[in-house]
JSON list of C-alpha atoms in Angstrom, two decimals:
[
{"chain": "E", "resi": 1, "resn": "ARG", "atom": "CA", "xyz": [17.86, -9.23, -6.02]},
{"chain": "E", "resi": 2, "resn": "GLY", "atom": "CA", "xyz": [16.31, -11.80, -4.57]},
{"chain": "E", "resi": 3, "resn": "PHE", "atom": "CA", "xyz": [14.84, -15.51, -4.34]},
{"chain": "E", "resi": 4, "resn": "ASN", "atom": "CA", "xyz": [11.84, -17.24, -2.79]},
{"chain": "E", "resi": 5, "resn": "ALA", "atom": "CA", "xyz": [11.07, -20.77, -1.99]},
{"chain": "E", "resi": 6, "resn": "ASP", "atom": "CA", "xyz": [7.96, -22.25, -0.55]},
{"chain": "E", "resi": 7, "resn": "LEU", "atom": "CA", "xyz": [7.16, -26.25, -0.09]},
{"chain": "E", "resi": 8, "resn": "GLY", "atom": "CA", "xyz": [3.45, -27.32, 0.66]},
{"chain": "E", "resi": 9, "resn": "ILE", "atom": "CA", "xyz": [0.90, -29.70, 1.48]},
{"chain": "E", "resi": 10, "resn": "ARG", "atom": "CA", "xyz": [-2.86, -30.78, 0.44]},
{"chain": "E", "resi": 11, "resn": "GLY", "atom": "CA", "xyz": [-5.10, -33.24, 0.58]},
{"chain": "E", "resi": 12, "resn": "ASN", "atom": "CA", "xyz": [-8.35, -34.72, 2.71]},
{"chain": "E", "resi": 13, "resn": "VAL", "atom": "CA", "xyz": [-8.79, -36.36, 5.38]},
{"chain": "E", "resi": 14, "resn": "LEU", "atom": "CA", "xyz": [-11.27, -39.26, 4.08]},
{"chain": "E", "resi": 15, "resn": "GLU", "atom": "CA", "xyz": [-13.16, -37.27, 1.48]},
{"chain": "E", "resi": 16, "resn": "LYS", "atom": "CA", "xyz": [-14.43, -35.11, 4.44]},
{"chain": "E", "resi": 17, "resn": "VAL", "atom": "CA", "xyz": [-11.68, -32.28, 5.19]},
{"chain": "E", "resi": 18, "resn": "VAL", "atom": "CA", "xyz": [-9.63, -30.85, 3.06]},
{"chain": "E", "resi": 19, "resn": "PHE", "atom": "CA", "xyz": [-6.17, -28.83, 3.98]},
{"chain": "E", "resi": 20, "resn": "ASP", "atom": "CA", "xyz": [-3.25, -27.15, 1.89]},
{"chain": "E", "resi": 21, "resn": "VAL", "atom": "CA", "xyz": [-0.54, -25.82, 4.42]},
{"chain": "E", "resi": 22, "resn": "THR", "atom": "CA", "xyz": [2.50, -23.88, 2.60]},
{"chain": "E", "resi": 23, "resn": "GLY", "atom": "CA", "xyz": [5.49, -22.56, 4.40]},
{"chain": "E", "resi": 24, "resn": "PHE", "atom": "CA", "xyz": [7.72, -20.38, 2.50]},
{"chain": "E", "resi": 25, "resn": "LEU", "atom": "CA", "xyz": [10.77, -18.29, 2.73]},
{"chain": "E", "resi": 26, "resn": "MET", "atom": "CA", "xyz": [11.30, -14.45, 0.80]},
{"chain": "E", "resi": 27, "resn": "MET", "atom": "CA", "xyz": [14.71, -12.94, 0.73]},
{"chain": "E", "resi": 28, "resn": "TYR", "atom": "CA", "xyz": [14.80, -9.73, -1.00]},
{"chain": "E", "resi": 29, "resn": "ASN", "atom": "CA", "xyz": [18.32, -8.00, -0.64]},
{"chain": "E", "resi": 30, "resn": "ASN", "atom": "CA", "xyz": [18.94, -4.07, -1.07]},
{"chain": "E", "resi": 31, "resn": "ARG", "atom": "CA", "xyz": [14.36, -3.23, -0.04]},
{"chain": "E", "resi": 32, "resn": "ILE", "atom": "CA", "xyz": [13.47, -0.82, -0.37]},
{"chain": "E", "resi": 33, "resn": "GLY", "atom": "CA", "xyz": [11.41, 1.18, 2.74]},
{"chain": "E", "resi": 34, "resn": "SER", "atom": "CA", "xyz": [10.80, 3.74, 3.67]},
{"chain": "E", "resi": 35, "resn": "ILE", "atom": "CA", "xyz": [12.24, 6.09, 7.20]},
{"chain": "E", "resi": 36, "resn": "TYR", "atom": "CA", "xyz": [12.40, 9.28, 8.53]},
{"chain": "E", "resi": 37, "resn": "GLU", "atom": "CA", "xyz": [14.94, 10.97, 8.80]},
{"chain": "E", "resi": 38, "resn": "ALA", "atom": "CA", "xyz": [16.10, 14.74, 9.85]},
{"chain": "E", "resi": 39, "resn": "GLU", "atom": "CA", "xyz": [16.92, 18.09, 7.49]},
{"chain": "E", "resi": 40, "resn": "ASP", "atom": "CA", "xyz": [20.75, 18.60, 8.00]},
{"chain": "E", "resi": 41, "resn": "GLU", "atom": "CA", "xyz": [19.68, 22.42, 7.60]},
{"chain": "E", "resi": 42, "resn": "ALA", "atom": "CA", "xyz": [17.21, 24.38, 10.20]},
{"chain": "E", "resi": 43, "resn": "PRO", "atom": "CA", "xyz": [13.85, 23.78, 10.68]},
{"chain": "E", "resi": 44, "resn": "TYR", "atom": "CA", "xyz": [15.08, 19.93, 10.52]},
{"chain": "E", "resi": 45, "resn": "ARG", "atom": "CA", "xyz": [12.05, 18.23, 9.70]},
{"chain": "E", "resi": 46, "resn": "ASN", "atom": "CA", "xyz": [11.85, 15.36, 9.31]},
{"chain": "E", "resi": 47, "resn": "LEU", "atom": "CA", "xyz": [11.28, 13.69, 6.18]},
{"chain": "E", "resi": 48, "resn": "LYS", "atom": "CA", "xyz": [9.43, 10.22, 4.57]},
{"chain": "E", "resi": 49, "resn": "VAL", "atom": "CA", "xyz": [12.73, 9.58, 2.99]},
{"chain": "E", "resi": 50, "resn": "VAL", "atom": "CA", "xyz": [11.99, 5.90, 0.22]},
{"chain": "E", "resi": 51, "resn": "ARG", "atom": "CA", "xyz": [14.79, 4.17, -1.01]},
{"chain": "E", "resi": 52, "resn": "ASN", "atom": "CA", "xyz": [16.84, 1.10, -0.34]},
{"chain": "E", "resi": 53, "resn": "ILE", "atom": "CA", "xyz": [17.36, 0.31, 3.31]},
{"chain": "E", "resi": 54, "resn": "SER", "atom": "CA", "xyz": [18.37, -2.68, 4.27]},
{"chain": "E", "resi": 55, "resn": "ASP", "atom": "CA", "xyz": [17.95, -6.98, 3.59]},
{"chain": "E", "resi": 56, "resn": "ALA", "atom": "CA", "xyz": [14.90, -7.81, 4.53]},
{"chain": "E", "resi": 57, "resn": "ARG", "atom": "CA", "xyz": [13.91, -11.60, 5.12]},
{"chain": "E", "resi": 58, "resn": "VAL", "atom": "CA", "xyz": [10.64, -12.74, 5.73]},
{"chain": "E", "resi": 59, "resn": "PHE", "atom": "CA", "xyz": [9.28, -16.30, 6.53]},
{"chain": "E", "resi": 60, "resn": "GLY", "atom": "CA", "xyz": [6.19, -18.09, 7.41]},
{"chain": "E", "resi": 61, "resn": "LEU", "atom": "CA", "xyz": [3.52, -20.66, 7.22]},
{"chain": "E", "resi": 62, "resn": "GLU", "atom": "CA", "xyz": [0.13, -20.66, 5.44]},
{"chain": "E", "resi": 63, "resn": "ALA", "atom": "CA", "xyz": [-2.60, -23.16, 6.37]},
{"chain": "E", "resi": 64, "resn": "PHE", "atom": "CA", "xyz": [-6.04, -24.19, 4.94]},
{"chain": "E", "resi": 65, "resn": "ALA", "atom": "CA", "xyz": [-8.76, -26.38, 6.20]},
{"chain": "E", "resi": 66, "resn": "GLU", "atom": "CA", "xyz": [-12.57, -26.96, 5.04]},
{"chain": "E", "resi": 67, "resn": "THR", "atom": "CA", "xyz": [-15.44, -29.34, 5.51]},
{"chain": "E", "resi": 68, "resn": "ASP", "atom": "CA", "xyz": [-19.00, -30.10, 6.64]},
{"chain": "E", "resi": 69, "resn": "ILE", "atom": "CA", "xyz": [-19.55, -30.50, 9.68]},
{"chain": "E", "resi": 70, "resn": "ILE", "atom": "CA", "xyz": [-22.70, -32.81, 8.78]},
{"chain": "E", "resi": 71, "resn": "ARG", "atom": "CA", "xyz": [-21.23, -34.71, 6.30]},
{"chain": "E", "resi": 72, "resn": "ILE", "atom": "CA", "xyz": [-18.02, -35.93, 9.33]},
{"chain": "E", "resi": 73, "resn": "PHE", "atom": "CA", "xyz": [-21.74, -36.99, 11.27]},
{"chain": "E", "resi": 74, "resn": "THR", "atom": "CA", "xyz": [-23.79, -38.49, 9.08]},
{"chain": "E", "resi": 75, "resn": "ALA", "atom": "CA", "xyz": [-23.29, -41.96, 6.92]},
{"chain": "E", "resi": 76, "resn": "ASP", "atom": "CA", "xyz": [-21.13, -41.67, 3.00]},
{"chain": "E", "resi": 77, "resn": "SER", "atom": "CA", "xyz": [-24.60, -43.38, 1.24]},
{"chain": "E", "resi": 78, "resn": "ILE", "atom": "CA", "xyz": [-26.65, -40.56, 2.96]},
{"chain": "E", "resi": 79, "resn": "ASP", "atom": "CA", "xyz": [-27.62, -37.96, 1.03]},
{"chain": "E", "resi": 80, "resn": "THR", "atom": "CA", "xyz": [-28.14, -34.55, 2.32]},
{"chain": "E", "resi": 81, "resn": "LYS", "atom": "CA", "xyz": [-29.19, -31.19, 1.34]},
{"chain": "E", "resi": 82, "resn": "ASN", "atom": "CA", "xyz": [-28.21, -29.24, 3.92]},
{"chain": "E", "resi": 83, "resn": "LYS", "atom": "CA", "xyz": [-24.88, -28.54, 4.10]},
{"chain": "E", "resi": 84, "resn": "LEU", "atom": "CA", "xyz": [-23.05, -26.71, 7.69]},
{"chain": "E", "resi": 85, "resn": "ASN", "atom": "CA", "xyz": [-18.91, -26.50, 5.64]},
{"chain": "E", "resi": 86, "resn": "TRP", "atom": "CA", "xyz": [-16.25, -24.05, 8.47]},
{"chain": "E", "resi": 87, "resn": "PHE", "atom": "CA", "xyz": [-12.93, -23.13, 7.52]},
{"chain": "E", "resi": 88, "resn": "ILE", "atom": "CA", "xyz": [-9.99, -21.41, 8.62]},
{"chain": "E", "resi": 89, "resn": "ASN", "atom": "CA", "xyz": [-7.55, -19.63, 6.80]},
{"chain": "E", "resi": 90, "resn": "THR", "atom": "CA", "xyz": [-4.58, -18.68, 8.84]},
{"chain": "E", "resi": 91, "resn": "SER", "atom": "CA", "xyz": [-1.55, -17.23, 8.54]},
{"chain": "E", "resi": 92, "resn": "ILE", "atom": "CA", "xyz": [2.51, -16.71, 10.91]},
{"chain": "E", "resi": 93, "resn": "MET", "atom": "CA", "xyz": [5.01, -14.64, 9.55]},
{"chain": "E", "resi": 94, "resn": "ASN", "atom": "CA", "xyz": [7.99, -13.13, 10.24]},
{"chain": "E", "resi": 95, "resn": "GLY", "atom": "CA", "xyz": [9.76, -10.60, 7.86]},
{"chain": "E", "resi": 96, "resn": "ARG", "atom": "CA", "xyz": [13.05, -8.75, 9.19]},
{"chain": "E", "resi": 97, "resn": "TYR", "atom": "CA", "xyz": [15.02, -6.52, 7.93]},
{"chain": "E", "resi": 98, "resn": "ILE", "atom": "CA", "xyz": [19.10, -7.81, 8.78]},
{"chain": "E", "resi": 99, "resn": "ASN", "atom": "CA", "xyz": [22.93, -8.03, 6.79]},
{"chain": "E", "resi": 100, "resn": "THR", "atom": "CA", "xyz": [22.59, -3.57, 8.01]},
{"chain": "E", "resi": 101, "resn": "ASP", "atom": "CA", "xyz": [24.91, -0.69, 9.62]},
{"chain": "E", "resi": 102, "resn": "ASN", "atom": "CA", "xyz": [21.85, 1.03, 10.94]},
{"chain": "E", "resi": 103, "resn": "THR", "atom": "CA", "xyz": [21.10, 0.62, 14.63]},
{"chain": "E", "resi": 104, "resn": "SER", "atom": "CA", "xyz": [18.22, 2.35, 13.90]},
{"chain": "E", "resi": 105, "resn": "ILE", "atom": "CA", "xyz": [16.82, -0.48, 11.03]},
{"chain": "E", "resi": 106, "resn": "LYS", "atom": "CA", "xyz": [18.75, -3.89, 12.48]},
{"chain": "E", "resi": 107, "resn": "GLY", "atom": "CA", "xyz": [16.15, -6.45, 13.52]},
{"chain": "E", "resi": 108, "resn": "ASN", "atom": "CA", "xyz": [12.43, -4.20, 12.68]},
{"chain": "E", "resi": 109, "resn": "LYS", "atom": "CA", "xyz": [10.24, -5.66, 11.82]},
{"chain": "E", "resi": 110, "resn": "VAL", "atom": "CA", "xyz": [9.11, -5.29, 8.28]},
{"chain": "E", "resi": 111, "resn": "GLU", "atom": "CA", "xyz": [6.20, -2.69, 7.43]},
{"chain": "E", "resi": 112, "resn": "LEU", "atom": "CA", "xyz": [3.16, -3.45, 6.63]},
{"chain": "E", "resi": 113, "resn": "ILE", "atom": "CA", "xyz": [3.83, -7.45, 7.44]},
{"chain": "E", "resi": 114, "resn": "PRO", "atom": "CA", "xyz": [1.37, -8.94, 10.24]},
{"chain": "E", "resi": 115, "resn": "GLU", "atom": "CA", "xyz": [2.66, -11.59, 11.95]},
{"chain": "E", "resi": 116, "resn": "PHE", "atom": "CA", "xyz": [-1.03, -13.75, 12.84]},
{"chain": "E", "resi": 117, "resn": "THR", "atom": "CA", "xyz": [-4.22, -13.48, 10.17]},
{"chain": "E", "resi": 118, "resn": "PHE", "atom": "CA", "xyz": [-6.76, -15.50, 10.79]},
{"chain": "E", "resi": 119, "resn": "LYS", "atom": "CA", "xyz": [-10.13, -16.29, 9.75]},
{"chain": "E", "resi": 120, "resn": "THR", "atom": "CA", "xyz": [-13.29, -18.41, 10.48]},
{"chain": "E", "resi": 121, "resn": "GLY", "atom": "CA", "xyz": [-16.27, -19.04, 9.17]},
{"chain": "E", "resi": 122, "resn": "LEU", "atom": "CA", "xyz": [-19.51, -21.25, 8.71]},
{"chain": "E", "resi": 123, "resn": "THR", "atom": "CA", "xyz": [-22.15, -21.38, 5.99]},
{"chain": "E", "resi": 124, "resn": "PHE", "atom": "CA", "xyz": [-25.07, -23.23, 6.65]},
{"chain": "E", "resi": 125, "resn": "LYS", "atom": "CA", "xyz": [-27.35, -24.01, 3.14]},
{"chain": "E", "resi": 126, "resn": "TYR", "atom": "CA", "xyz": [-31.66, -25.48, 3.78]},
{"chain": "E", "resi": 127, "resn": "HIS", "atom": "CA", "xyz": [-32.51, -27.62, 0.71]},
{"chain": "E", "resi": 128, "resn": "ASP", "atom": "CA", "xyz": [-31.21, -24.79, -1.09]},
{"chain": "E", "resi": 129, "resn": "LYS", "atom": "CA", "xyz": [-34.01, -22.18, 0.21]},
{"chain": "E", "resi": 130, "resn": "LEU", "atom": "CA", "xyz": [-31.85, -21.10, 3.23]},
{"chain": "E", "resi": 131, "resn": "SER", "atom": "CA", "xyz": [-27.75, -19.83, 3.83]},
{"chain": "E", "resi": 132, "resn": "THR", "atom": "CA", "xyz": [-26.34, -18.64, 6.32]},
{"chain": "E", "resi": 133, "resn": "SER", "atom": "CA", "xyz": [-22.79, -17.16, 6.44]},
{"chain": "E", "resi": 134, "resn": "PHE", "atom": "CA", "xyz": [-20.88, -16.25, 9.70]},
{"chain": "E", "resi": 135, "resn": "LEU", "atom": "CA", "xyz": [-16.73, -14.41, 9.05]},
{"chain": "E", "resi": 136, "resn": "PHE", "atom": "CA", "xyz": [-14.98, -13.72, 11.91]},
{"chain": "E", "resi": 137, "resn": "SER", "atom": "CA", "xyz": [-11.04, -12.33, 11.41]},
{"chain": "E", "resi": 138, "resn": "SER", "atom": "CA", "xyz": [-8.43, -10.99, 13.28]},
{"chain": "E", "resi": 139, "resn": "LEU", "atom": "CA", "xyz": [-4.80, -9.42, 12.25]},
{"chain": "E", "resi": 140, "resn": "SER", "atom": "CA", "xyz": [-2.72, -9.23, 14.81]},
{"chain": "E", "resi": 141, "resn": "GLU", "atom": "CA", "xyz": [-0.43, -5.80, 14.24]},
{"chain": "E", "resi": 142, "resn": "GLN", "atom": "CA", "xyz": [1.70, -4.06, 11.98]},
{"chain": "E", "resi": 143, "resn": "PHE", "atom": "CA", "xyz": [5.08, -1.18, 11.40]},
{"chain": "E", "resi": 144, "resn": "THR", "atom": "CA", "xyz": [3.80, 1.35, 9.31]},
{"chain": "E", "resi": 145, "resn": "ASP", "atom": "CA", "xyz": [7.55, 2.45, 8.25]},
{"chain": "E", "resi": 146, "resn": "ALA", "atom": "CA", "xyz": [11.24, 0.51, 8.50]},
{"chain": "E", "resi": 147, "resn": "THR", "atom": "CA", "xyz": [12.37, 2.27, 12.00]},
{"chain": "E", "resi": 148, "resn": "ASN", "atom": "CA", "xyz": [8.91, 0.71, 13.55]},
{"chain": "E", "resi": 149, "resn": "GLU", "atom": "CA", "xyz": [7.32, 3.98, 14.68]},
{"chain": "E", "resi": 150, "resn": "ILE", "atom": "CA", "xyz": [5.03, 3.80, 17.45]},
{"chain": "E", "resi": 151, "resn": "GLY", "atom": "CA", "xyz": [3.83, 7.63, 17.38]},
{"chain": "E", "resi": 152, "resn": "PRO", "atom": "CA", "xyz": [1.69, 9.14, 17.19]},
{"chain": "E", "resi": 153, "resn": "VAL", "atom": "CA", "xyz": [3.25, 12.13, 14.78]},
{"chain": "E", "resi": 154, "resn": "PRO", "atom": "CA", "xyz": [1.23, 14.77, 14.18]},
{"chain": "E", "resi": 155, "resn": "SER", "atom": "CA", "xyz": [0.55, 14.47, 10.69]},
{"chain": "E", "resi": 156, "resn": "ALA", "atom": "CA", "xyz": [-0.44, 9.79, 11.29]},
{"chain": "E", "resi": 157, "resn": "VAL", "atom": "CA", "xyz": [1.02, 8.94, 8.43]},
{"chain": "E", "resi": 158, "resn": "ILE", "atom": "CA", "xyz": [3.01, 6.81, 10.28]},
{"chain": "E", "resi": 159, "resn": "GLY", "atom": "CA", "xyz": [2.76, 4.49, 14.05]},
{"chain": "E", "resi": 160, "resn": "LEU", "atom": "CA", "xyz": [1.61, 1.67, 14.85]},
{"chain": "E", "resi": 161, "resn": "ILE", "atom": "CA", "xyz": [-1.58, -0.13, 12.60]},
{"chain": "E", "resi": 162, "resn": "PRO", "atom": "CA", "xyz": [-2.96, -2.16, 16.11]},
{"chain": "E", "resi": 163, "resn": "SER", "atom": "CA", "xyz": [-4.11, -5.48, 16.13]},
{"chain": "E", "resi": 164, "resn": "TYR", "atom": "CA", "xyz": [-8.16, -5.91, 15.33]},
{"chain": "E", "resi": 165, "resn": "TYR", "atom": "CA", "xyz": [-10.93, -7.92, 14.42]},
{"chain": "E", "resi": 166, "resn": "ALA", "atom": "CA", "xyz": [-14.27, -8.20, 12.79]},
{"chain": "E", "resi": 167, "resn": "ILE", "atom": "CA", "xyz": [-17.62, -9.97, 12.71]},
{"chain": "E", "resi": 168, "resn": "ASP", "atom": "CA", "xyz": [-20.21, -10.30, 9.07]},
{"chain": "E", "resi": 169, "resn": "LEU", "atom": "CA", "xyz": [-23.73, -11.50, 9.33]},
{"chain": "E", "resi": 170, "resn": "GLY", "atom": "CA", "xyz": [-25.38, -12.76, 6.14]},
{"chain": "E", "resi": 171, "resn": "VAL", "atom": "CA", "xyz": [-28.65, -13.96, 4.92]},
{"chain": "E", "resi": 172, "resn": "SER", "atom": "CA", "xyz": [-30.21, -15.39, 2.26]},
{"chain": "E", "resi": 173, "resn": "TYR", "atom": "CA", "xyz": [-33.86, -16.80, 1.55]},
{"chain": "E", "resi": 174, "resn": "VAL", "atom": "CA", "xyz": [-35.20, -17.86, -1.61]},
{"chain": "E", "resi": 175, "resn": "PHE", "atom": "CA", "xyz": [-39.08, -17.77, -2.25]},
{"chain": "E", "resi": 176, "resn": "THR", "atom": "CA", "xyz": [-38.90, -18.66, -6.09]},
{"chain": "E", "resi": 177, "resn": "LYS", "atom": "CA", "xyz": [-37.33, -19.05, -9.14]},
{"chain": "E", "resi": 178, "resn": "VAL", "atom": "CA", "xyz": [-38.39, -15.94, -9.01]},
{"chain": "E", "resi": 179, "resn": "VAL", "atom": "CA", "xyz": [-38.00, -13.87, -5.77]},
{"chain": "E", "resi": 180, "resn": "LYS", "atom": "CA", "xyz": [-34.31, -13.36, -3.83]},
{"chain": "E", "resi": 181, "resn": "LEU", "atom": "CA", "xyz": [-33.59, -11.59, -1.33]},
{"chain": "E", "resi": 182, "resn": "GLU", "atom": "CA", "xyz": [-30.42, -11.42, 1.21]},
{"chain": "E", "resi": 183, "resn": "ALA", "atom": "CA", "xyz": [-29.80, -9.34, 4.54]},
{"chain": "E", "resi": 184, "resn": "GLY", "atom": "CA", "xyz": [-27.06, -9.07, 7.09]},
{"chain": "E", "resi": 185, "resn": "VAL", "atom": "CA", "xyz": [-24.23, -7.57, 8.65]},
{"chain": "E", "resi": 186, "resn": "ASN", "atom": "CA", "xyz": [-21.12, -6.14, 8.49]},
{"chain": "E", "resi": 187, "resn": "ASN", "atom": "CA", "xyz": [-18.32, -5.25, 11.94]},
{"chain": "E", "resi": 188, "resn": "LEU", "atom": "CA", "xyz": [-21.31, -6.81, 13.64]},
{"chain": "E", "resi": 189, "resn": "SER", "atom": "CA", "xyz": [-19.67, -5.48, 16.58]},
{"chain": "E", "resi": 190, "resn": "ASN", "atom": "CA", "xyz": [-18.37, -1.95, 15.10]},
{"chain": "E", "resi": 191, "resn": "ASN", "atom": "CA", "xyz": [-15.60, -2.64, 16.41]},
{"chain": "E", "resi": 192, "resn": "MET", "atom": "CA", "xyz": [-13.24, 0.87, 15.69]},
{"chain": "E", "resi": 193, "resn": "TYR", "atom": "CA", "xyz": [-9.70, 0.06, 13.91]},
{"chain": "E", "resi": 194, "resn": "PHE", "atom": "CA", "xyz": [-8.36, 0.83, 10.98]},
{"chain": "E", "resi": 195, "resn": "SER", "atom": "CA", "xyz": [-6.39, -0.54, 8.60]},
{"chain": "E", "resi": 196, "resn": "ARG", "atom": "CA", "xyz": [-3.74, 1.54, 6.43]},
{"chain": "E", "resi": 197, "resn": "ARG", "atom": "CA", "xyz": [-2.64, 4.98, 6.98]},
{"chain": "E", "resi": 198, "resn": "ALA", "atom": "CA", "xyz": [-1.82, 7.35, 3.80]},
{"chain": "E", "resi": 199, "resn": "ASP", "atom": "CA", "xyz": [0.89, 10.48, 3.23]},
{"chain": "E", "resi": 200, "resn": "GLY", "atom": "CA", "xyz": [-1.35, 11.58, 0.08]},
{"chain": "E", "resi": 201, "resn": "TYR", "atom": "CA", "xyz": [-5.39, 11.04, -0.73]},
{"chain": "E", "resi": 202, "resn": "PRO", "atom": "CA", "xyz": [-7.52, 11.25, 1.79]},
{"chain": "E", "resi": 203, "resn": "GLY", "atom": "CA", "xyz": [-5.41, 12.06, 3.88]},
{"chain": "E", "resi": 204, "resn": "PRO", "atom": "CA", "xyz": [-2.25, 12.07, 5.35]},
{"chain": "E", "resi": 205, "resn": "GLY", "atom": "CA", "xyz": [-3.16, 9.98, 7.82]},
{"chain": "E", "resi": 206, "resn": "ILE", "atom": "CA", "xyz": [-5.66, 7.37, 9.21]},
{"chain": "E", "resi": 207, "resn": "ILE", "atom": "CA", "xyz": [-8.01, 5.29, 6.74]},
{"chain": "E", "resi": 208, "resn": "PRO", "atom": "CA", "xyz": [-10.87, 3.80, 9.76]},
{"chain": "E", "resi": 209, "resn": "SER", "atom": "CA", "xyz": [-13.41, 1.38, 8.73]},
{"chain": "E", "resi": 210, "resn": "ASP", "atom": "CA", "xyz": [-16.87, 1.31, 8.48]},
{"chain": "E", "resi": 211, "resn": "GLY", "atom": "CA", "xyz": [-18.70, 0.69, 11.68]},
{"chain": "E", "resi": 212, "resn": "ARG", "atom": "CA", "xyz": [-21.57, -1.05, 12.11]},
{"chain": "E", "resi": 213, "resn": "SER", "atom": "CA", "xyz": [-23.08, -1.46, 8.76]},
{"chain": "E", "resi": 214, "resn": "PHE", "atom": "CA", "xyz": [-26.46, -3.22, 7.51]},
{"chain": "E", "resi": 215, "resn": "TYR", "atom": "CA", "xyz": [-27.46, -4.20, 3.80]},
{"chain": "E", "resi": 216, "resn": "ALA", "atom": "CA", "xyz": [-30.02, -5.35, 2.70]},
{"chain": "E", "resi": 217, "resn": "THR", "atom": "CA", "xyz": [-30.96, -6.83, -1.20]},
{"chain": "E", "resi": 218, "resn": "LEU", "atom": "CA", "xyz": [-33.86, -8.45, -3.30]},
{"chain": "E", "resi": 219, "resn": "GLN", "atom": "CA", "xyz": [-33.22, -9.81, -6.42]},
{"chain": "E", "resi": 220, "resn": "LEU", "atom": "CA", "xyz": [-36.27, -10.34, -9.02]},
{"chain": "E", "resi": 221, "resn": "LYS", "atom": "CA", "xyz": [-34.99, -12.89, -11.73]},
{"chain": "E", "resi": 222, "resn": "LEU", "atom": "CA", "xyz": [-37.32, -12.15, -15.14]},
{"chain": "E", "resi": 223, "resn": "ALA", "atom": "CA", "xyz": [-38.61, -14.65, -17.29]},
{"chain": "E", "resi": 224, "resn": "GLY", "atom": "CA", "xyz": [-35.22, -14.47, -20.61]},
{"chain": "E", "resi": 225, "resn": "SER", "atom": "CA", "xyz": [-33.26, -12.63, -18.35]}
]
């Protein structure tokens, strides 16, 4: 049992900047979570147990804003086919276990909730021909179990997921009404990170990210299609 509530505001500034800001609170009583407990008998292994463990409280703030930078510095009466859109999307969250006598859990962070996420990106369009995009995303560290085990453990099923960031670039060009070319690179900085731990397929262990990768697509639009 529990409840959630949120309060937000959205709007625009001078018809040039749109924004959306929301604060929220979620109370989750007797939350189901995962912990590791030692067996009572030999070989006394630490086993993963999934059960109701504690009340959880999660609150935070999410915000989004977007604008066309070119439009900010040009008069509204000017008709331009060029656009430079810039957006920011961020969230701050705090999830804690409360109302429990278990000292190994009380006050701990709720698993799989990064306290801070941030995304920003730029998209430039030129005369409906050229389009380029830049995306930067970042997440803070997060735990994978209620005991907030840092690790490492032999199976790598539990432990800290470190903070990471990634950069993606893309470009597309319309040559004619028939031919369009798209290309880009993901994980430009070739960061080595992981975003999940699995205790089943294809694990157990961490699910690693892809390294730097490139892609290219040639699109042909045939008559009548």
